[in-house]
PDB file of C-alpha atoms in Angstrom:
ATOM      1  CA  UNK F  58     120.799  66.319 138.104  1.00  0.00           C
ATOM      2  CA  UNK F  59     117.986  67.573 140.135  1.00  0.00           C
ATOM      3  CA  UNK F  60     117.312  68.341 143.930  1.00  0.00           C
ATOM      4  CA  UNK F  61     115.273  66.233 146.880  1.00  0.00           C
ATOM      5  CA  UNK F  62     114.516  67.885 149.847  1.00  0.00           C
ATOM      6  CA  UNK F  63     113.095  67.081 153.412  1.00  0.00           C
ATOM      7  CA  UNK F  64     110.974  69.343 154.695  1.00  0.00           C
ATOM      8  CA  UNK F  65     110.442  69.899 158.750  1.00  0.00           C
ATOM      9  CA  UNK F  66     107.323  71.679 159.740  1.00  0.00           C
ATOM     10  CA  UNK F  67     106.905  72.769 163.216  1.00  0.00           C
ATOM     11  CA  UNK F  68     104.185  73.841 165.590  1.00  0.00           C
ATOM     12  CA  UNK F  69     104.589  77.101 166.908  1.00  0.00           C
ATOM     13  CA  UNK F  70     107.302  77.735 169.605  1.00  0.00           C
ATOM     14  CA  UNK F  71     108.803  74.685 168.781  1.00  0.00           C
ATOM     15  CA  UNK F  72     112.452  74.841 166.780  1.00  0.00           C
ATOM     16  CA  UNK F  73     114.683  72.549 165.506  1.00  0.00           C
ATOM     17  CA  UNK F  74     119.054  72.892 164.682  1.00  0.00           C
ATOM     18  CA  UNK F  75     121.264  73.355 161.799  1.00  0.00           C
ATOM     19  CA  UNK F  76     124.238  71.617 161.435  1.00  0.00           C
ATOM     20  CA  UNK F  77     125.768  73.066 164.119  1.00  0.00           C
ATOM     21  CA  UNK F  78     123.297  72.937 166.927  1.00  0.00           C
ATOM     22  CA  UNK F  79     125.467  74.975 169.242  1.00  0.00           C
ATOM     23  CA  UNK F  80     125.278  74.169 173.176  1.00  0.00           C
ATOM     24  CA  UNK F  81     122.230  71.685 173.529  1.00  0.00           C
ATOM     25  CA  UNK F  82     121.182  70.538 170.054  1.00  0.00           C
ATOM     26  CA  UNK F  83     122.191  67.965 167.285  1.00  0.00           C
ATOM     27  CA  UNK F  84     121.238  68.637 163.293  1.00  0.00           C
ATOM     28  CA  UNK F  85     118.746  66.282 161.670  1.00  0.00           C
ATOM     29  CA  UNK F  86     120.369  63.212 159.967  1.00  0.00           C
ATOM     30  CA  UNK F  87     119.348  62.252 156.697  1.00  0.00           C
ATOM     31  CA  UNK F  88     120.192  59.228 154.824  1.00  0.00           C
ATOM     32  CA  UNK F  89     119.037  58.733 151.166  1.00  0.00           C
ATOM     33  CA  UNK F  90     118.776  55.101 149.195  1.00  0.00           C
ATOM     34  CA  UNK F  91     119.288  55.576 145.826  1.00  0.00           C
ATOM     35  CA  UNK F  92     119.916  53.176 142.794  1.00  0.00           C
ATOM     36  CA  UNK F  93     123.477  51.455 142.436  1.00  0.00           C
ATOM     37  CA  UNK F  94     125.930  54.234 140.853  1.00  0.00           C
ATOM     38  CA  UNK F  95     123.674  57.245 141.625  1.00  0.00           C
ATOM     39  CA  UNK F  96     125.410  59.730 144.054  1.00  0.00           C
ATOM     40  CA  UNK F  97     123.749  62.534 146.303  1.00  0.00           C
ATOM     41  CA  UNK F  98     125.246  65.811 147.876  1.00  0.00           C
ATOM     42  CA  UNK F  99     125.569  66.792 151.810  1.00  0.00           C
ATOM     43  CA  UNK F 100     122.610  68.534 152.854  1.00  0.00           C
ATOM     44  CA  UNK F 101     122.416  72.351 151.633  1.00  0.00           C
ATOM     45  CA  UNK F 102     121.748  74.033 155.083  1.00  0.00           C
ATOM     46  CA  UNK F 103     119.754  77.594 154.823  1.00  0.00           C
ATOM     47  CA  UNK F 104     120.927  79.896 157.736  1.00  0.00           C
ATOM     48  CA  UNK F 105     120.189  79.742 161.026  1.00  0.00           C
ATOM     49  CA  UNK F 106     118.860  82.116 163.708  1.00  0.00           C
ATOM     50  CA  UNK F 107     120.834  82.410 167.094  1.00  0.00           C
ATOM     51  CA  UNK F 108     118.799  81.915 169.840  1.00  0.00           C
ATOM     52  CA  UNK F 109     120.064  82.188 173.561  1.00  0.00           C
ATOM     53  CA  UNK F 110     118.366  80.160 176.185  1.00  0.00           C
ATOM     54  CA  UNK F 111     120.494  81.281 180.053  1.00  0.00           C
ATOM     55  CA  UNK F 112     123.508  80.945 178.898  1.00  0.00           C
ATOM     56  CA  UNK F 113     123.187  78.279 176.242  1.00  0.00           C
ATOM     57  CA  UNK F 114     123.712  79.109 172.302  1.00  0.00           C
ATOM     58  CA  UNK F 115     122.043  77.646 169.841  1.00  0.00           C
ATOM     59  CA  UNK F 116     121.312  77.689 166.199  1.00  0.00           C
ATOM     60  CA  UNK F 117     117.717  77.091 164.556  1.00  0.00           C
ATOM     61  CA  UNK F 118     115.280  77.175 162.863  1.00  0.00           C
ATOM     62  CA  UNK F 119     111.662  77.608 163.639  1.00  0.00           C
ATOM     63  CA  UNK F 120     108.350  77.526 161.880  1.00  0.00           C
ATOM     64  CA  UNK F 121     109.559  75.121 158.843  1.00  0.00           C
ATOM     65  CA  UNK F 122     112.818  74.303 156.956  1.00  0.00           C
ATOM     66  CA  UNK F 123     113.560  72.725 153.795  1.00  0.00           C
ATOM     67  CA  UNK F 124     116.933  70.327 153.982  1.00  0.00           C
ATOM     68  CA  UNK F 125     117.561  69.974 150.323  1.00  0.00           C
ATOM     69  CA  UNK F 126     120.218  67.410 148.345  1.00  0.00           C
ATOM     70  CA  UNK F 127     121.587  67.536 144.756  1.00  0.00           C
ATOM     71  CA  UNK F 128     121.158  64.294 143.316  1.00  0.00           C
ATOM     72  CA  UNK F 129     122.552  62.513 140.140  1.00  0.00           C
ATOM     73  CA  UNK F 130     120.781  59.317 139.105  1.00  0.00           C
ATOM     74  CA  UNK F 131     123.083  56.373 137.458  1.00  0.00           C
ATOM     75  CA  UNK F 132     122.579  56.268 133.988  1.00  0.00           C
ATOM     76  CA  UNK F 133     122.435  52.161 134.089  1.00  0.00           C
ATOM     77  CA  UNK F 134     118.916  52.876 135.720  1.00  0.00           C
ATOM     78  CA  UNK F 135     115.799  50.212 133.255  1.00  0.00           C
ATOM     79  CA  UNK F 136     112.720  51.946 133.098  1.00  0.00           C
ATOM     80  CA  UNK F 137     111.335  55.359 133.803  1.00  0.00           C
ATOM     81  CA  UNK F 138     109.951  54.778 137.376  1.00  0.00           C
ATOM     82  CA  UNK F 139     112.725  55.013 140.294  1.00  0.00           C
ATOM     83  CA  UNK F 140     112.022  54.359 143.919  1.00  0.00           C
ATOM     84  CA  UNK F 141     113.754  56.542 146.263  1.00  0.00           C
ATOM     85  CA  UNK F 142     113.949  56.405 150.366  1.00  0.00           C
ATOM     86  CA  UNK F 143     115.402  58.288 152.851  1.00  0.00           C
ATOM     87  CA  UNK F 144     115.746  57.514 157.040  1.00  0.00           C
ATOM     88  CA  UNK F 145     115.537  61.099 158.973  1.00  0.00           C
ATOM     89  CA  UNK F 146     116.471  61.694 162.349  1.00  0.00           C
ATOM     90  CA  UNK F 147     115.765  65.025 164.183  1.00  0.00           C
ATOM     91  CA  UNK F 148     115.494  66.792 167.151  1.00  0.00           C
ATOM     92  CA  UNK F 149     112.375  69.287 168.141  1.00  0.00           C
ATOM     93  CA  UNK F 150     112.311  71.934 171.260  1.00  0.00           C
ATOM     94  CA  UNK F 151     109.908  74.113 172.831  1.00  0.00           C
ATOM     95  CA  UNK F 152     110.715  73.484 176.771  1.00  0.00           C
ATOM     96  CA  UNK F 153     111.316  70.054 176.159  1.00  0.00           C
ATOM     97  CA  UNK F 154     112.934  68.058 173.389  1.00  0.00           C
ATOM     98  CA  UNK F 155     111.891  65.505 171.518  1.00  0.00           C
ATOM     99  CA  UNK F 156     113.835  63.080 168.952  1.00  0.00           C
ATOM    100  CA  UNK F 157     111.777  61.883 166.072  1.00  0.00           C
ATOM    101  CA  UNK F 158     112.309  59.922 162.873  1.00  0.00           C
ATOM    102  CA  UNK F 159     111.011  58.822 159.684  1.00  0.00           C
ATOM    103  CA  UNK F 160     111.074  56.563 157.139  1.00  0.00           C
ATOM    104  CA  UNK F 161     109.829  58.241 153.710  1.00  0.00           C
ATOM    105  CA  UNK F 162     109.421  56.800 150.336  1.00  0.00           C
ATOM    106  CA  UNK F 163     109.084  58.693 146.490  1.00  0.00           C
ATOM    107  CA  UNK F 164     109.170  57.801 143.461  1.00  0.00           C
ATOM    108  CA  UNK F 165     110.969  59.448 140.760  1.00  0.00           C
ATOM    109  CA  UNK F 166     109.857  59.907 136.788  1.00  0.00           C
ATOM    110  CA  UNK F 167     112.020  59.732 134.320  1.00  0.00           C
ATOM    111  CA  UNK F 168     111.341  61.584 131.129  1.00  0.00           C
ATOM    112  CA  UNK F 169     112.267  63.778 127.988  1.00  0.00           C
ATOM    113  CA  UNK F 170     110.759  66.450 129.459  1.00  0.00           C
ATOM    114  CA  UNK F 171     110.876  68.701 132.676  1.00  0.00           C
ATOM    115  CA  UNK F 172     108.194  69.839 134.138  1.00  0.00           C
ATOM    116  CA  UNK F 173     108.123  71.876 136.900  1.00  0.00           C
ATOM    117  CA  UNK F 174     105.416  71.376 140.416  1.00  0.00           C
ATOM    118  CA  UNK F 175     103.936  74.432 141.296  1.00  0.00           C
ATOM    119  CA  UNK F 176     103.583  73.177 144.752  1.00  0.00           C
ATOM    120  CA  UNK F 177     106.828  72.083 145.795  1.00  0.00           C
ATOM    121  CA  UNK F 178     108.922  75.207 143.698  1.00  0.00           C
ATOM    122  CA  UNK F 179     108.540  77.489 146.009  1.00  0.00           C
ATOM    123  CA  UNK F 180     109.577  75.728 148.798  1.00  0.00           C
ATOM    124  CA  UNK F 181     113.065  74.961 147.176  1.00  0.00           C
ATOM    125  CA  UNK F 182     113.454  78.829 146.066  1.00  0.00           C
ATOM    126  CA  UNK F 183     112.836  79.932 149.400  1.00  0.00           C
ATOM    127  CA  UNK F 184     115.525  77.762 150.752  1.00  0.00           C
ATOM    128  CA  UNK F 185     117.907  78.421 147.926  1.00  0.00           C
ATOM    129  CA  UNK F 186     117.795  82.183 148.630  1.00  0.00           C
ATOM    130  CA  UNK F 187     118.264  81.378 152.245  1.00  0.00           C
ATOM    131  CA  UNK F 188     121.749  79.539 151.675  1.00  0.00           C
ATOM    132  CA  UNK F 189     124.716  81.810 152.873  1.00  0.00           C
ATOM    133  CA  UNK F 190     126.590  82.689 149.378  1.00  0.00           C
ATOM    134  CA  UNK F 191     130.263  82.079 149.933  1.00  0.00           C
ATOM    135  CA  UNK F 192     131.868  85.542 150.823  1.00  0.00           C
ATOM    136  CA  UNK F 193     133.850  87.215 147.934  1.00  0.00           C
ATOM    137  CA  UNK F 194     136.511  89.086 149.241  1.00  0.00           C
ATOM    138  CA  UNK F 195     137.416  86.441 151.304  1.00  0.00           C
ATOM    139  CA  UNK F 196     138.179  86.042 155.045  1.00  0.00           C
ATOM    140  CA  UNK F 197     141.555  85.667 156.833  1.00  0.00           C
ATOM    141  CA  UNK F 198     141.845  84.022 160.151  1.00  0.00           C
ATOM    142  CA  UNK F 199     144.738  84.048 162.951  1.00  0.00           C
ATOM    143  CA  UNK F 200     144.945  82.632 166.009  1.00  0.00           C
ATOM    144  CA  UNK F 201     147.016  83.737 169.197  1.00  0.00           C
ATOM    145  CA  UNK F 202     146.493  81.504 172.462  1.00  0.00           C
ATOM    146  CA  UNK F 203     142.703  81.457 172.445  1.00  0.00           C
ATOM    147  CA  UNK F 204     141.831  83.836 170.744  1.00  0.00           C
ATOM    148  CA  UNK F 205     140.404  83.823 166.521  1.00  0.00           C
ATOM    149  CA  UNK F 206     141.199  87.092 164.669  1.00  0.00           C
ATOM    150  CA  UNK F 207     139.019  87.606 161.145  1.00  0.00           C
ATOM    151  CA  UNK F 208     140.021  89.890 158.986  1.00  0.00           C
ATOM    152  CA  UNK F 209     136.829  90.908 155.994  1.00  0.00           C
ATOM    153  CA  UNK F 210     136.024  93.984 154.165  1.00  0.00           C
ATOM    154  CA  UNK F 211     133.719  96.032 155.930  1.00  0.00           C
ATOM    155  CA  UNK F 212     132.275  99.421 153.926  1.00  0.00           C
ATOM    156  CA  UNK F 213     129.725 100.932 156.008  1.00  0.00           C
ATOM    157  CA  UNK F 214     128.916  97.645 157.805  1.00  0.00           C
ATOM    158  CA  UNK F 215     127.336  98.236 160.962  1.00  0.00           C
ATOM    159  CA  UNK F 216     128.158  94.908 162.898  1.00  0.00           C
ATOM    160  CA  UNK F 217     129.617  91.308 161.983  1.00  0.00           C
ATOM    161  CA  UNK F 218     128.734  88.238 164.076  1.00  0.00           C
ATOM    162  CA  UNK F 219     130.290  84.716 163.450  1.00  0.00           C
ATOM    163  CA  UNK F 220     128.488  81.339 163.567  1.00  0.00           C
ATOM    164  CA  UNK F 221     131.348  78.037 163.550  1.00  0.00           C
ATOM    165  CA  UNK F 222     130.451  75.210 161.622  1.00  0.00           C
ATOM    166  CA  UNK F 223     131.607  72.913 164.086  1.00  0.00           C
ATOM    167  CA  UNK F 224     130.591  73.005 167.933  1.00  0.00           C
ATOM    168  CA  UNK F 225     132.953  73.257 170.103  1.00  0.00           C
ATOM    169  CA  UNK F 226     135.044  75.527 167.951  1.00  0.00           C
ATOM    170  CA  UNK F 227     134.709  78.966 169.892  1.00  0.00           C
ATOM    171  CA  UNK F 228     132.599  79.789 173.470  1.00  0.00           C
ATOM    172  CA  UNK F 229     129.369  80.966 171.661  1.00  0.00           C
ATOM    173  CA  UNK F 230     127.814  82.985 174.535  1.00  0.00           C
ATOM    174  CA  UNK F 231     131.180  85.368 175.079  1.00  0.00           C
ATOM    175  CA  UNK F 232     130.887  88.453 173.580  1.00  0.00           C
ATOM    176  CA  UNK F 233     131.862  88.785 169.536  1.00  0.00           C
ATOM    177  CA  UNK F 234     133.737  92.089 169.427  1.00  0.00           C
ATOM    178  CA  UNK F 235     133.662  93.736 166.041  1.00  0.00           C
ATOM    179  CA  UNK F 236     135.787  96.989 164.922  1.00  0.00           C
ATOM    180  CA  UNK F 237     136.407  98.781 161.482  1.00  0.00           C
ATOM    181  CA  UNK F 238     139.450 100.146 160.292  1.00  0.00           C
ATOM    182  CA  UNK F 239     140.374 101.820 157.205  1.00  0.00           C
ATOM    183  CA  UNK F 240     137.679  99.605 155.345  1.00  0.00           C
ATOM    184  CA  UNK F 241     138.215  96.365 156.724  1.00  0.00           C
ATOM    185  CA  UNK F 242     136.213  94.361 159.279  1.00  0.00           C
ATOM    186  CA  UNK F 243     137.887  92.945 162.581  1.00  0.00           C
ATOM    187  CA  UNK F 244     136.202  90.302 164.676  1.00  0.00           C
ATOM    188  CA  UNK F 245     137.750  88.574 167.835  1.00  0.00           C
ATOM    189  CA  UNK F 246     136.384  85.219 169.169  1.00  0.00           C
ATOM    190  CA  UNK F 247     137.305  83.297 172.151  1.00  0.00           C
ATOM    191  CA  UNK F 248     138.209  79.784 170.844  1.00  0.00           C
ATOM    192  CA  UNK F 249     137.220  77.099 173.321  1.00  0.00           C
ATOM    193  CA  UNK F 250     140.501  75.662 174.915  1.00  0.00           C
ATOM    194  CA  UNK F 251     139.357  72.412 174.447  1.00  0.00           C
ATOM    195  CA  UNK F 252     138.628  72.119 170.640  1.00  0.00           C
ATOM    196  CA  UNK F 253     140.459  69.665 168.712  1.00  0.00           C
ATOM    197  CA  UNK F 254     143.282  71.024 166.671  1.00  0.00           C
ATOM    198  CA  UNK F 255     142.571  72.030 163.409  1.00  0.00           C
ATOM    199  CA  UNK F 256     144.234  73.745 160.488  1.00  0.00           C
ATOM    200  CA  UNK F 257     141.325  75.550 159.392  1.00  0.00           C
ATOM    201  CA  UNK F 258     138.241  77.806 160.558  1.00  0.00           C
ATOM    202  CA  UNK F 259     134.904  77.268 158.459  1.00  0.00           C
ATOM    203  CA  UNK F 260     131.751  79.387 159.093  1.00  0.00           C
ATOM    204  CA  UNK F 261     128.989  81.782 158.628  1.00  0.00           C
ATOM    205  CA  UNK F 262     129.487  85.400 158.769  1.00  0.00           C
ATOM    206  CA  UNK F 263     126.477  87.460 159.160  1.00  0.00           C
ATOM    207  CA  UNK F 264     126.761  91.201 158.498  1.00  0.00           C
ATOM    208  CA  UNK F 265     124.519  93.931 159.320  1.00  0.00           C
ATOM    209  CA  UNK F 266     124.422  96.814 157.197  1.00  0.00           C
ATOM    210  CA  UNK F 267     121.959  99.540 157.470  1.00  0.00           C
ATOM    211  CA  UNK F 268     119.523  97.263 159.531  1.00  0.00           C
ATOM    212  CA  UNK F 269     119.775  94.293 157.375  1.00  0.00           C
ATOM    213  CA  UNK F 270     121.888  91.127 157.326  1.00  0.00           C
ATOM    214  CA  UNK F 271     122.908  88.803 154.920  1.00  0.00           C
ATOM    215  CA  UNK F 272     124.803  86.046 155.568  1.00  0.00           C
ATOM    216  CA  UNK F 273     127.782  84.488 153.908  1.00  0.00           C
ATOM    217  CA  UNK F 274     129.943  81.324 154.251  1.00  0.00           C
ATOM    218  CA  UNK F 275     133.865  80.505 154.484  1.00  0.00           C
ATOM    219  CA  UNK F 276     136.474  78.325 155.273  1.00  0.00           C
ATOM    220  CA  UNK F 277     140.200  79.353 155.305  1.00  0.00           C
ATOM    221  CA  UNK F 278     143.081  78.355 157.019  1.00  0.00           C
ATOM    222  CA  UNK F 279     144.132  79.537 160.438  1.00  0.00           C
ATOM    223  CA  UNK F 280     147.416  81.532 160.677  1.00  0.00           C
ATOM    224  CA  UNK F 281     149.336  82.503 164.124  1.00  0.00           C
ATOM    225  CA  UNK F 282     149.447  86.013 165.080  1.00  0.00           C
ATOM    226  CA  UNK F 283     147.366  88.916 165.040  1.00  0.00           C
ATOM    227  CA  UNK F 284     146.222  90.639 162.173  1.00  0.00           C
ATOM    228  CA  UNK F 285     144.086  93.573 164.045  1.00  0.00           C
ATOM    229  CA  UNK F 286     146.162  97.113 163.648  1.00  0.00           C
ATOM    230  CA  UNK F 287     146.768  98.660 166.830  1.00  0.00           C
ATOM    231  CA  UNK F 288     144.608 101.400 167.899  1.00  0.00           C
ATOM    232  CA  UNK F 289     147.323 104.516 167.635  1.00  0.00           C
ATOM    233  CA  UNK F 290     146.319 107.542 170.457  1.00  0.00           C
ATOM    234  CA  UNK F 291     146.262 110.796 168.207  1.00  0.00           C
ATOM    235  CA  UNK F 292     147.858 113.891 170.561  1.00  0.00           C
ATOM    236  CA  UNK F 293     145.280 116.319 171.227  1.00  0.00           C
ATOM    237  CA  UNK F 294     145.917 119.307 168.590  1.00  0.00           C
ATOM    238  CA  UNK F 295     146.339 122.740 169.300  1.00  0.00           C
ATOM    239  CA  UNK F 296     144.851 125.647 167.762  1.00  0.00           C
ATOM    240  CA  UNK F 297     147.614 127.033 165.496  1.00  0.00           C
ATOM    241  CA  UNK F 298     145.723 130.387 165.059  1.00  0.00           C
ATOM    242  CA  UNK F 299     145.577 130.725 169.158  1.00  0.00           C
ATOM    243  CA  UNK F 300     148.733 129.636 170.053  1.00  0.00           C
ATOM    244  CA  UNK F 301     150.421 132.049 167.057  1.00  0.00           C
ATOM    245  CA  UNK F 302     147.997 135.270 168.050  1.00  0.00           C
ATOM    246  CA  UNK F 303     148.915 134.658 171.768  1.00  0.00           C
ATOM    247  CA  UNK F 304     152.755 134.337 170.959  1.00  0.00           C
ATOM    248  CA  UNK F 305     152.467 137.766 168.863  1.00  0.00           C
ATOM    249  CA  UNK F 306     150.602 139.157 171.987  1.00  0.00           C
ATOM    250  CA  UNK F 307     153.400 138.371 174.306  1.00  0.00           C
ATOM    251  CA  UNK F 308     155.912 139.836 171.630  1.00  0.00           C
ATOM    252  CA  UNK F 309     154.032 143.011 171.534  1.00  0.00           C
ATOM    253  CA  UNK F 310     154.003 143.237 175.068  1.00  0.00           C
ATOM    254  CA  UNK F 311     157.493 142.890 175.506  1.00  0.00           C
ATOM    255  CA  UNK F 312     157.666 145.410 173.249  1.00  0.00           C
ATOM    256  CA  UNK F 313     155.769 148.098 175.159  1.00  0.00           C
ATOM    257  CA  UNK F 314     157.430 146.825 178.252  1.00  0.00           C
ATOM    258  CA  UNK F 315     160.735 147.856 176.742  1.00  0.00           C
ATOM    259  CA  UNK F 316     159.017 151.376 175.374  1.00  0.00           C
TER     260      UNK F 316
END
């Protein structure tokens, strides 16, 4: 098994979309051609950066990206020298967009031995450690008209902002409102009326925590409900050392009073 990748460079200014685009943009498209009985993964998507153009949302990336694939070759492949093609589609933005594509062509060596390009490696670590982990302590998600509810673990976080992996699934430009609660995390989302159905919410939750974010993926299914506690009003408290030094005043007053 080892990894291709397709790598976007942009001029500066310009961006182009992860998988979900949000309001205005599509993902790139990538198609692969490999040898009879080898198999390839989906595309391994870094995160994205929010941008908000009016009162459009979308997700991108700018500068460059690396859209990597986890590939097994068939083992009925004759002779060490393997031919490999992709088709790419994408779409690039500055105050304009522009669709492009490509046709690209490698070649793959087959031998006993690895050996590592010194080059191209730090491209693929860079995008590796820019994949959203999927989150430990898991998420839960209800739903209640249109409204999401997540439910995460939230020590000392200082904000929480969710990113859908499908467009369409929530209205991205209304506001993401984020409380804590006894050590857990609560974010409600408006969910856009006029989403498909679907038995399960999958995403990107990035978390902010003493300036910094990091980023982590989930899917889980939806329940109905709400799973945010309600926020109990705590009666103002009294004084107890006032209120029992002004009672023994009055006492002691009645006391002269009656002397």
């Amino acid at each position: 098994e080892f990894q291709l990748g397709i790598l976007i460079e942009l001029d500066d200014l310009w961006h182009t979309y992860w998988k979900n685009g949000g309001d205005t943009g599509f993902p790139a498209r990538i198609t692969w051609h490999l040898p009879d009985g080898s198999s390839v993964s989906d595309t391994i998507w870094p995160a994205p950066e929010k941008i908000l153009i009016g009162q459009l949302v979308n997700y991108i990336y700018e500068n460059k990206v690396l859209l990597s694939h986890n590939v097994i070759l068939s083992n009925q492949i004759v002779g060490n020298r393997v031919p490999i093609y992709a088709d790419v589609s994408w779409l690039m933005c500055h105050e304009v967009c522009i669709p492009a594509t490509a046709s690209i062509a490698t070649e793959i060596i087959i031998s006993d031995t690895s050996k590592v390009d010194k080059g191209l490696a730090p491209l693929f670590s860079t995008a590796k450690a820019n994949v959203p982990l999927p989150i430990s302590t898991g998420v839960m998600v209800t739903k209640n008209n249109n409204t999401y509810q997540l439910s995460f673990m939230a020590d000392e976080l200082d904000n929480a902002e969710f990113i859908p992996d499908v467009e369409g699934t929530i209205i991205d430009i209304n506001d993401q409102k984020f409380i804590k609660n006894n050590g857990k995390g609560f974010l409600t989302l408006t969910a856009d009326p006029y989403a498909e159905n679907t038995d399960t919410l999958g995403g990107l939750l990035q978390l902010t925590k003493n300036g910094k974010i990091k980023t982590f993926s989930f899917s889980t299914p939806i329940k109905s409900g709400s799973i945010i506690p309600p926020i109990q009003n705590t009666p103002p408290q009294t004084d107890m050392t006032l209120l029992i030094a002004i009672i023994f005043a009055f006492i002691a007053g009645l006391i002269l009073n009656l002397m």
